[in-house]
Amino acid sequence: MRLVSLAKGGRDGALAIVSADGTQYVDATQAAPTLQAALDNWGRVEGDLRSLAGSLSASNGLQPIADTALAAPLPRAWQFLDGSAFSSHGALMDKVIGVVPQRRAAPLMYQGMSDRFYGPTEDVPLPGEDLGIDFEGEFGVIVDRVPMGIDAEAAMQHIKLVVLINDWSLRALAGPEMKTGFGWVQAKPASSMAPFAVTPDELGAHWVDGRVCLDLAVDWNGERFGRANGREMEYGFHDLVAHAARTRALCAGTVIGSGTVSNANFREVGSSCIAERRGIEIVDEGAARTGFMRYHDRVRMEAFVEGGRTLFGAIDQQVVPATRL
Amino acid sequence: MRLVSLAKGGRDGALAIVSADGTQYVDATQAAPTLQAALDNWGRVEGDLRSLAGSLSASNGLQPIADTALAAPLPRAWQFLDGSAFSSHGALMDKVIGVVPQRRAAPLMYQGMSDRFYGPTEDVPLPGEDLGIDFEGEFGVIVDRVPMGIDAEAAMQHIKLVVLINDWSLRALAGPEMKTGFGWVQAKPASSMAPFAVTPDELGAHWVDGRVCLDLAVDWNGERFGRANGREMEYGFHDLVAHAARTRALCAGTVIGSGTVSNANFREVGSSCIAERRGIEIVDEGAARTGFMRYHDRVRMEAFVEGGRTLFGAIDQQVVPATRL
């Protein structure tokens, strides 16, 4: 089952279900007005949504998806906890920064901005081209309510939806903020989500041990930039959920991110963010050649399953100058 | 004007206005059902609320506040950005950790958990007495929508309410998380708020340059632990708001915290968290004597104005063992 939030539904969108081929939708607001409301009552609502998803037809109001604007599945969330679970990315970044790489005892995770997620084609306003504008392609999951102190195995059952996220990053601000130990605020503005939030069963054989085993196709200004696969996560999403819930219950609708998708053979498959490519250049050539994004640059992110079917739909958006916003 | 959220109003509370003596309230849900709704439409709603506040009487339904449970003013918020703006606290912590103290170019700030704020007398469940359970008394402000890129002077106009916060901290987890550079997740569980959210004009001469110039009385198990004054903030709240808004618009209802209230003469006035007292002991005596909190320990926080009137009401709550929550 794949769910979307129609932008016309207001600030939290209006819940709808997507057809198998991704070209049509049916209003699902009778089951729950918004995706947040569905997650708040998932045990009760899921059955209704699955019934509806199983009987999509013109008679229950199928509409062409091309005719409507899609918001992020959760246009805002109460919580976004973003990991950094791909060790090839971390090890490379450590090398570039000059830190001795080490196997960590626990997942890396920070609390990110969650009161706004951009929709898949919205313009992304940022206040300076000199801030090191970078995309970060990652997978994420959305949970229903998770009790404090849950273990990873039990956490798996709380993963209700899988999403594709572009975690926008401002690299010129990231280093100084990281050095404070306080994590990122200015360096991590609002993120974007691809339009379809997908139940794990939709991934079939590509959902393995809490990992999204799909290539993440990233295009920058129409050129393929990376196609790293999600299978190399050092920790599965269930481990990340359990980590997040050690000292807090997670509210329904909490988004947990994987961190930049990255593979050990990054020289072959490319990267999901510019900083990683620059890191490779520094290691291989002594200096970074690739610049960060400029205004009106576009980034596209998508993951495909059998038959070239797009699973999450596409993020495809441009960076624009921020005026007073 | 002082606003409260009645716990009986459900997850986001029901908005009410408190009488001048703090003992009674009047339902304000006709103006806005919740404080979040009021902040979403502050320009339109503020006048109605002030009219109501100016005419509290038995005829418009004054009720004894003792007869109802009060939630946090915002039982959940879309965003909590917590600063560390008291330099005497930071300098002492630097000394204890062994970092060379330095004047920082920008405020320190991290993104905190915001999907749950405990009410003033709710029990606080935590999963282990060995985690270094500590309170952190701080002031905070709540803003209406703030545009991206605003300057500090203009940011001042967006500060609509002042609150008192206990930012619960788990010190055994804080150091390792801080060293990752990612900030705190496990070390910063849900915070608590005192019951009354107060418009800045209520502070009168105690609201100076975006600072709450009041002693914060902190009692631990019935003994005075600290009475540091909020006037020594290195940055005012307007500076913190502008810092937070550099690369993001702040949604209405964003909570901005001051960080632990601390004064240069901490040996005289005491501290607003246990970690600071332990730091003083380490500096003065070579080792920390004071332990962290145990289950069923209580902490009380309050700030008084003229005539011994409590401005924010009191936080007064105990720590309890977390079962599956």
XYZ file of C-alpha atoms in Angstrom:
650
model
C 0.000 0.000 0.000
C 1.273 3.446 -0.914
C -0.109 6.599 0.669
C 0.105 10.236 -0.376
C -0.952 13.556 1.068
C -2.707 15.862 -1.355
C -1.494 19.442 -0.995
C -5.035 20.764 -1.429
C -5.875 19.210 1.940
C -4.203 22.093 3.761
C -1.268 22.178 6.108
C -1.256 18.449 6.859
C -2.487 17.356 3.442
C -5.443 15.096 2.666
C -4.818 11.357 2.812
C -5.108 9.359 -0.410
C -4.070 5.946 -1.718
C -2.050 5.480 -4.873
C -2.833 2.927 -7.578
C -0.386 0.109 -8.300
C 0.982 1.880 -11.378
C 1.412 5.145 -9.470
C -0.632 7.221 -11.902
C -3.927 7.502 -10.027
C -5.208 8.016 -6.498
C -8.330 7.599 -4.437
C -9.323 9.876 -1.596
C -8.908 8.094 1.751
C -10.034 10.825 4.116
C -13.023 8.785 5.220
C -10.600 6.335 6.835
C -8.427 9.135 8.242
C -8.256 12.798 7.224
C -4.460 12.965 7.281
C -1.537 10.586 7.388
C -0.781 11.785 10.933
C -4.319 10.851 11.986
C -3.890 7.442 10.352
C -0.653 6.860 12.258
C -2.261 7.988 15.513
C -4.794 5.174 15.064
C -2.919 2.765 12.816
C -4.283 -0.379 14.433
C -7.809 0.726 13.678
C -7.268 2.506 10.362
C -4.853 0.195 8.541
C -7.533 -2.362 7.694
C -9.807 0.268 6.170
C -6.966 1.659 4.111
C -5.928 -1.787 2.886
C -9.517 -2.620 1.905
C -9.703 0.584 -0.061
C -6.290 -0.054 -1.619
C -7.454 -3.496 -2.688
C -10.457 -2.227 -4.581
C -9.323 0.915 -6.384
C -11.567 1.580 -9.344
C -13.362 4.349 -11.142
C -16.398 3.636 -8.991
C -14.615 4.729 -5.823
C -13.262 7.866 -7.411
C -9.908 7.157 -9.032
C -8.344 10.414 -10.194
C -5.226 11.080 -12.272
C -2.350 11.898 -9.943
C -0.909 14.272 -12.526
C -3.854 16.605 -11.915
C -3.088 17.336 -8.271
C -0.184 18.675 -6.231
C 1.363 16.241 -3.791
C 2.742 17.379 -0.470
C 5.263 15.405 1.539
C 3.524 12.330 3.003
C 3.932 14.097 6.355
C 4.031 17.820 5.536
C 5.042 18.269 9.165
C 5.913 15.714 11.833
C 6.206 15.923 15.590
C 9.644 14.381 15.507
C 12.458 13.652 13.053
C 15.436 11.696 14.323
C 18.060 11.276 11.666
C 20.751 8.641 11.835
C 24.046 8.242 10.038
C 24.010 4.512 9.574
C 26.119 3.968 6.466
C 29.641 3.271 7.637
C 31.275 3.868 4.258
C 29.973 7.435 4.373
C 31.067 7.948 7.966
C 34.508 6.456 7.414
C 35.134 8.674 4.396
C 33.930 11.778 6.228
C 36.174 10.853 9.183
C 39.135 10.577 6.816
C 38.407 13.961 5.250
C 37.969 15.646 8.622
C 41.079 13.889 9.945
C 39.343 11.870 12.634
C 40.553 8.314 13.298
C 37.761 6.084 11.991
C 36.317 3.789 14.605
C 33.609 1.232 14.966
C 31.015 2.981 17.065
C 29.238 1.349 19.976
C 25.892 2.939 19.107
C 24.185 4.448 16.081
C 24.804 8.116 15.341
C 21.621 10.175 15.527
C 20.556 13.798 15.835
C 17.202 15.502 16.260
C 16.261 17.272 13.065
C 13.763 19.932 12.100
C 10.363 18.307 11.642
C 7.768 21.087 11.594
C 8.097 21.311 7.828
C 8.905 18.777 5.130
C 8.929 20.122 1.598
C 6.835 18.318 -0.973
C 8.601 16.514 -3.812
C 8.519 19.346 -6.347
C 8.441 22.405 -4.093
C 11.142 25.017 -4.532
C 13.639 25.026 -1.674
C 14.501 28.555 -0.535
C 17.913 29.000 1.065
C 19.539 32.226 2.213
C 22.943 31.998 0.516
C 24.770 30.242 -2.296
C 27.922 30.500 -0.194
C 26.584 28.155 2.501
C 27.691 24.944 0.789
C 24.254 23.819 -0.352
C 24.132 20.043 -0.533
C 21.541 17.342 -0.944
C 21.614 14.124 1.097
C 19.628 11.214 -0.260
C 18.417 8.830 2.395
C 15.687 6.387 3.238
C 13.467 6.835 6.263
C 10.759 5.058 8.183
C 7.676 6.321 9.969
C 6.513 4.592 13.140
C 3.351 4.459 15.155
C 3.703 5.046 18.892
C 6.771 3.263 20.263
C 7.143 2.607 24.011
C 10.232 3.767 25.857
C 12.858 1.073 26.257
C 11.726 -1.186 23.429
C 14.206 -3.661 21.948
C 15.123 -3.765 18.276
C 13.096 -6.883 17.488
C 9.913 -5.412 18.918
C 10.713 -2.059 17.303
C 10.474 -3.689 13.872
C 6.714 -4.105 14.333
C 6.306 -0.353 14.765
C 7.762 0.477 11.351
C 4.615 1.251 9.393
C 5.884 3.185 6.388
C 9.069 3.682 4.401
C 9.905 7.005 2.751
C 12.589 8.664 0.638
C 14.085 11.860 2.060
C 16.363 14.608 0.826
C 18.000 15.941 3.968
C 19.165 19.378 2.793
C 22.479 20.373 4.344
C 24.505 23.565 4.459
C 28.087 22.374 4.663
C 29.683 25.733 5.446
C 27.689 25.802 8.683
C 27.875 22.090 9.501
C 31.485 21.854 10.655
C 31.355 24.736 13.146
C 28.047 23.474 14.567
C 29.337 19.920 14.857
C 32.391 21.157 16.780
C 30.150 22.598 19.490
C 28.863 19.080 20.198
C 25.314 20.451 20.105
C 24.517 19.029 16.660
C 23.056 20.975 13.781
C 20.451 23.707 13.692
C 21.457 26.226 11.022
C 23.194 23.559 8.928
C 20.034 21.462 8.656
C 17.081 23.383 7.256
C 13.824 21.670 6.320
C 14.110 18.359 4.453
C 12.049 17.096 1.519
C 10.149 13.845 1.016
C 9.256 11.881 -2.078
C 5.476 11.675 -2.491
C 4.670 8.028 -1.711
C 4.901 6.598 1.806
C 5.087 2.865 1.354
C 4.224 -0.008 3.697
C 7.222 -2.341 4.150
C 5.422 -5.264 2.458
C 5.460 -3.246 -0.797
C 9.249 -3.598 -0.816
C 8.983 -7.392 -0.927
C 12.446 -8.953 -1.165
C 13.994 -5.482 -1.009
C 13.104 -5.104 2.689
C 15.751 -7.159 4.475
C 16.584 -6.949 8.174
C 15.190 -3.432 8.445
C 17.092 -2.187 5.407
C 15.818 -0.792 2.094
C 17.833 -2.859 -0.385
C 17.293 -0.622 -3.388
C 19.512 1.679 -5.403
C 18.866 5.326 -4.682
C 19.139 7.100 -8.035
C 20.336 10.672 -7.528
C 20.526 13.095 -10.465
C 21.996 16.576 -10.202
C 20.958 18.882 -13.027
C 19.907 15.911 -15.125
C 23.126 13.901 -14.723
C 23.362 10.725 -12.697
C 25.323 11.507 -9.539
C 24.905 8.296 -7.560
C 23.092 5.006 -7.290
C 24.192 3.692 -3.903
C 22.174 0.825 -2.465
C 20.481 0.928 0.912
C 21.553 -2.574 1.902
C 24.862 -1.556 3.487
C 23.344 0.131 6.541
C 25.468 -0.763 9.567
C 22.311 -0.741 11.687
C 18.830 -1.626 10.483
C 15.945 0.801 10.926
C 14.643 -1.317 13.829
C 17.969 -0.750 15.588
C 17.653 2.987 14.971
C 14.110 3.006 16.346
C 15.230 1.150 19.486
C 18.152 3.563 19.891
C 15.829 6.548 19.594
C 13.386 5.068 22.112
C 15.909 4.286 24.846
C 14.890 7.216 27.044
C 11.702 8.473 25.373
C 8.504 7.037 23.973
C 8.298 7.912 20.260
C 5.064 9.583 19.240
C 3.148 8.201 16.291
C 4.419 9.811 13.130
C 8.034 10.000 14.250
C 10.309 9.916 11.197
C 13.609 8.047 11.540
C 16.214 8.678 8.814
C 19.044 6.407 7.694
C 21.567 9.116 6.951
C 23.193 9.490 3.535
C 22.981 6.262 1.568
C 26.516 5.170 0.784
C 28.361 2.072 -0.372
C 31.914 0.853 0.143
C 32.426 0.919 -3.649
C 31.523 4.592 -3.854
C 34.028 5.190 -6.639
C 31.907 2.885 -8.772
C 28.338 3.698 -7.749
C 28.762 7.362 -6.892
C 27.371 9.198 -3.902
C 24.105 10.497 -2.493
C 25.542 13.865 -1.453
C 28.123 16.257 -2.813
C 30.195 16.257 0.381
C 30.976 12.560 -0.112
C 32.129 13.090 -3.687
C 34.292 15.972 -2.510
C 35.717 13.690 0.162
C 36.657 11.115 -2.452
C 38.328 13.861 -4.509
C 40.290 15.024 -1.476
C 41.460 11.475 -0.745
C 42.237 10.626 -4.391
C 43.405 13.941 -5.803
C 44.345 16.022 -2.787
C 41.610 18.621 -3.246
C 37.890 18.863 -3.907
C 36.971 19.732 -7.494
C 33.190 19.566 -7.314
C 31.442 22.678 -6.052
C 28.228 22.731 -4.066
C 24.808 23.588 -5.518
C 23.946 26.958 -7.020
C 20.554 28.607 -7.145
C 18.253 26.981 -9.698
C 20.214 23.750 -9.659
C 17.883 20.763 -9.561
C 18.178 17.472 -7.735
C 16.134 14.371 -8.509
C 15.927 11.299 -6.300
C 14.089 8.076 -7.007
C 14.243 4.343 -6.302
C 13.039 1.758 -8.783
C 11.737 -1.751 -8.353
C 11.021 -4.513 -10.866
C 9.904 -3.362 -14.286
C 11.345 0.103 -13.748
C 8.465 1.037 -11.452
C 9.208 4.035 -9.214
C 8.536 2.984 -5.627
C 8.433 6.294 -3.722
C 7.789 8.570 -6.686
C 10.406 11.219 -7.399
C 11.803 14.158 -5.532
C 12.581 16.680 -8.274
C 13.114 20.224 -7.128
C 15.282 23.297 -7.394
C 17.064 25.518 -4.907
C 16.010 29.157 -4.988
C 17.130 32.315 -3.180
C 15.260 32.911 0.060
C 13.520 36.210 0.262
C 11.725 37.013 3.522
C 10.014 33.666 4.057
C -1.774 38.034 30.570
C -1.081 34.508 31.707
C -2.340 31.469 29.804
C -2.719 27.856 30.839
C -3.710 24.617 29.133
C -6.194 22.521 31.072
C -5.285 18.842 30.962
C -8.924 17.876 30.540
C -8.809 19.462 27.081
C -7.037 16.422 25.659
C -3.675 16.026 24.068
C -3.136 19.725 23.371
C -5.004 20.978 26.428
C -7.833 23.503 26.533
C -6.855 27.169 26.576
C -7.685 29.218 29.660
C -6.676 32.538 31.219
C -5.391 32.848 34.765
C -6.545 35.487 37.235
C -4.075 38.071 38.552
C -3.645 36.212 41.834
C -3.083 32.906 40.051
C -5.829 31.057 41.900
C -8.599 31.056 39.312
C -9.071 30.630 35.575
C -11.581 31.317 32.854
C -12.099 29.096 29.835
C -10.753 30.799 26.689
C -11.545 28.174 24.110
C -13.984 30.474 22.342
C -11.049 32.666 21.382
C -8.873 29.666 20.478
C -9.291 26.008 21.454
C -5.633 25.491 22.293
C -2.542 27.587 22.889
C -1.104 26.279 19.612
C -4.195 27.526 17.785
C -3.841 30.899 19.500
C -0.204 31.157 18.408
C -1.130 30.145 14.854
C -3.420 33.174 14.743
C -1.888 35.424 17.383
C -2.531 38.667 15.530
C -6.226 37.915 15.427
C -6.635 36.124 18.758
C -4.506 38.220 21.112
C -7.058 41.024 21.352
C -9.857 38.634 22.269
C -7.715 37.010 24.922
C -6.687 40.364 26.394
C -10.287 41.525 26.510
C -11.232 38.395 28.355
C -8.220 38.719 30.684
C -9.273 42.267 31.478
C -12.750 41.302 32.619
C -12.362 38.101 34.612
C -15.284 37.678 36.953
C -17.719 35.127 38.254
C -20.081 36.094 35.451
C -17.744 34.786 32.782
C -17.062 31.540 34.577
C -14.131 31.957 36.961
C -13.189 28.582 38.408
C -10.711 27.650 41.161
C -7.463 26.525 39.550
C -6.906 24.060 42.378
C -9.830 22.010 41.058
C -8.314 21.182 37.695
C -5.146 19.540 36.373
C -2.860 21.797 34.380
C -0.865 20.502 31.453
C 2.226 22.201 30.109
C 1.164 25.412 28.303
C 2.193 23.581 25.125
C 1.745 19.874 25.902
C 3.516 19.292 22.597
C 5.212 21.713 20.240
C 6.342 21.434 16.654
C 9.795 22.661 17.550
C 12.032 23.155 20.592
C 15.390 24.808 20.065
C 17.356 25.008 23.268
C 20.244 27.375 23.749
C 23.067 27.487 26.267
C 23.265 31.217 26.752
C 24.640 31.592 30.281
C 28.386 31.955 29.948
C 29.131 31.241 33.611
C 27.556 27.808 33.155
C 29.402 27.167 29.905
C 32.746 28.349 31.272
C 32.450 26.120 34.324
C 31.442 23.120 32.237
C 34.378 23.806 29.887
C 36.713 23.842 32.878
C 35.340 20.563 34.196
C 35.536 18.877 30.780
C 39.016 20.355 30.240
C 38.157 22.493 27.245
C 39.798 25.907 26.913
C 36.992 28.391 27.575
C 36.402 30.784 24.713
C 34.082 33.558 23.758
C 31.904 32.006 21.102
C 31.017 33.750 17.867
C 27.438 32.499 17.932
C 24.942 31.182 20.463
C 25.033 27.479 21.283
C 21.803 25.716 20.346
C 20.500 22.210 19.764
C 17.199 20.832 18.548
C 15.373 19.177 21.423
C 12.471 16.769 21.751
C 9.231 18.715 21.421
C 6.445 16.202 20.827
C 5.871 15.984 24.576
C 6.265 18.462 27.420
C 5.351 17.169 30.856
C 2.904 19.181 32.887
C 4.130 20.838 36.084
C 3.202 18.044 38.483
C 3.339 14.986 36.251
C 5.622 12.145 37.255
C 8.698 11.871 35.057
C 9.465 8.269 34.094
C 13.094 7.494 33.337
C 14.642 4.125 32.555
C 17.562 4.036 35.003
C 18.859 5.656 38.181
C 22.367 5.083 36.859
C 21.911 7.497 33.962
C 22.886 10.608 35.915
C 19.401 12.071 36.243
C 19.606 15.843 36.441
C 17.241 18.789 36.266
C 18.080 21.950 34.332
C 16.118 25.046 35.238
C 15.782 27.494 32.392
C 13.559 30.187 30.968
C 12.080 29.924 27.508
C 10.058 31.920 25.024
C 7.372 30.918 22.560
C 7.139 32.715 19.232
C 4.557 33.131 16.549
C 5.706 32.473 12.977
C 9.166 33.944 12.379
C 10.438 34.525 8.825
C 13.753 33.061 7.738
C 16.655 35.476 7.988
C 15.116 37.876 10.494
C 17.411 40.113 12.544
C 17.457 40.185 16.326
C 15.606 43.483 16.652
C 12.710 42.314 14.513
C 12.808 38.908 16.231
C 11.924 40.604 19.542
C 8.433 41.337 18.223
C 7.785 37.659 17.663
C 8.335 36.720 21.310
C 4.749 36.268 22.478
C 5.109 34.256 25.671
C 7.687 33.495 28.341
C 7.798 30.126 30.104
C 9.748 28.235 32.756
C 11.220 24.893 31.685
C 12.894 21.968 33.368
C 15.074 20.448 30.684
C 15.612 16.920 32.058
C 19.087 15.613 31.307
C 20.778 12.242 31.629
C 24.407 13.093 32.276
C 25.810 9.594 31.843
C 24.616 9.689 28.237
C 25.340 13.343 27.522
C 29.121 13.227 27.227
C 29.306 10.354 24.742
C 26.549 11.892 22.605
C 28.194 15.302 22.668
C 31.481 13.785 21.498
C 29.802 12.514 18.317
C 29.062 16.125 17.368
C 25.464 15.095 16.620
C 24.038 16.618 19.803
C 21.773 14.853 22.241
C 18.975 12.371 21.697
C 19.099 9.805 24.499
C 20.536 12.322 26.982
C 17.615 14.718 26.512
C 14.257 13.098 27.182
C 11.038 15.106 27.358
C 11.195 18.389 29.284
C 8.647 19.874 31.682
C 6.986 23.288 31.759
C 5.591 25.379 34.589
C 1.852 25.933 34.109
C 1.603 29.633 33.213
C 2.764 31.001 29.856
C 3.197 34.712 30.392
C 3.171 37.622 27.953
C 6.400 39.664 28.235
C 4.539 42.754 29.501
C 3.638 40.789 32.645
C 7.325 40.777 33.532
C 7.395 44.581 33.652
C 10.837 45.808 34.681
C 12.052 42.200 34.851
C 12.004 41.882 31.034
C 15.185 43.650 29.938
C 16.806 43.327 26.527
C 15.197 39.956 25.904
C 16.230 38.564 29.291
C 14.101 37.322 32.195
C 15.674 39.224 35.102
C 14.242 37.075 37.875
C 15.704 34.607 40.314
C 14.912 31.033 39.441
C 14.228 29.271 42.725
C 15.178 25.607 42.481
C 14.448 23.206 45.348
C 15.617 19.595 45.395
C 13.738 17.429 47.877
C 12.530 20.500 49.715
C 15.907 22.200 50.067
C 16.895 25.320 48.198
C 19.443 24.335 45.567
C 19.802 27.540 43.591
C 18.425 30.996 42.937
C 20.390 32.144 39.915
C 19.043 35.187 38.088
C 18.179 35.201 34.394
C 19.780 38.574 33.748
C 23.242 37.227 32.952
C 22.329 35.657 29.603
C 25.158 36.321 27.170
C 22.602 36.576 24.376
C 19.026 37.787 24.731
C 16.116 35.655 23.600
C 15.728 37.852 20.512
C 19.306 36.940 19.570
C 18.503 33.260 20.049
C 15.382 33.567 17.884
C 17.365 35.269 15.117
C 20.064 32.601 15.372
C 17.466 29.838 15.090
C 15.818 31.514 12.090
C 18.959 32.033 10.021
C 18.211 29.189 7.611
C 14.624 28.244 8.482
C 11.349 29.992 9.138
C 10.207 29.171 12.679
C 6.689 27.821 12.906
C 4.272 29.418 15.351
C 4.629 27.725 18.698
C 8.368 27.181 18.442
C 9.871 27.082 21.941
C 13.325 28.638 22.397
C 15.156 27.797 25.627
C 17.840 29.801 27.415
C 19.859 26.875 28.693
C 20.615 26.388 32.388
C 20.253 29.649 34.283
C 23.601 30.411 35.890
C 25.400 33.343 37.472
C 29.066 34.213 37.813
C 28.673 34.143 41.611
C 27.408 30.570 41.565
C 29.148 29.784 44.842
C 26.811 32.290 46.450
C 23.509 31.803 44.622
C 23.790 28.112 43.843
C 22.967 26.385 40.594
C 20.009 25.377 38.444
C 21.342 21.878 37.721
C 23.290 19.261 39.630
C 26.030 19.039 36.999
C 27.009 22.637 37.694
C 27.257 22.049 41.445
C 29.371 18.972 40.770
C 31.567 21.089 38.505
C 32.105 23.588 41.314
C 32.989 20.737 43.665
C 35.481 19.368 41.166
C 37.107 22.782 40.762
C 37.090 23.593 44.490
C 37.604 20.204 46.106
C 39.029 18.007 43.373
C 36.039 15.679 43.154
C 32.249 15.788 42.923
C 30.435 15.041 46.172
C 26.844 15.556 45.144
C 25.160 12.611 43.459
C 22.488 12.835 40.792
C 18.774 12.300 41.384
C 17.264 9.053 42.613
C 13.798 7.722 41.937
C 11.129 9.568 43.923
C 13.346 12.609 44.358
C 11.373 15.793 43.780
C 12.391 19.020 42.099
C 10.528 22.309 42.404
C 11.115 25.377 40.250
C 9.482 28.754 40.545
C 10.148 32.453 39.944
C 8.643 35.169 42.117
C 7.810 38.797 41.437
C 6.785 41.622 43.729
C 4.799 40.600 46.777
C 6.007 37.033 46.565
C 3.660 36.349 43.654
C 4.624 33.263 41.615
C 4.902 34.326 37.978
C 4.933 31.034 36.074
C 3.418 28.847 38.777
C 5.544 25.984 40.034
C 7.043 22.890 38.517
C 6.933 20.349 41.328
C 7.369 16.755 40.302
C 9.123 13.502 41.022
C 11.216 11.103 38.992
C 9.849 7.566 38.778
C 11.046 4.304 37.242
C 9.913 3.843 33.654
C 7.944 0.747 33.018
C 6.905 0.084 29.423
C 5.637 3.532 28.506
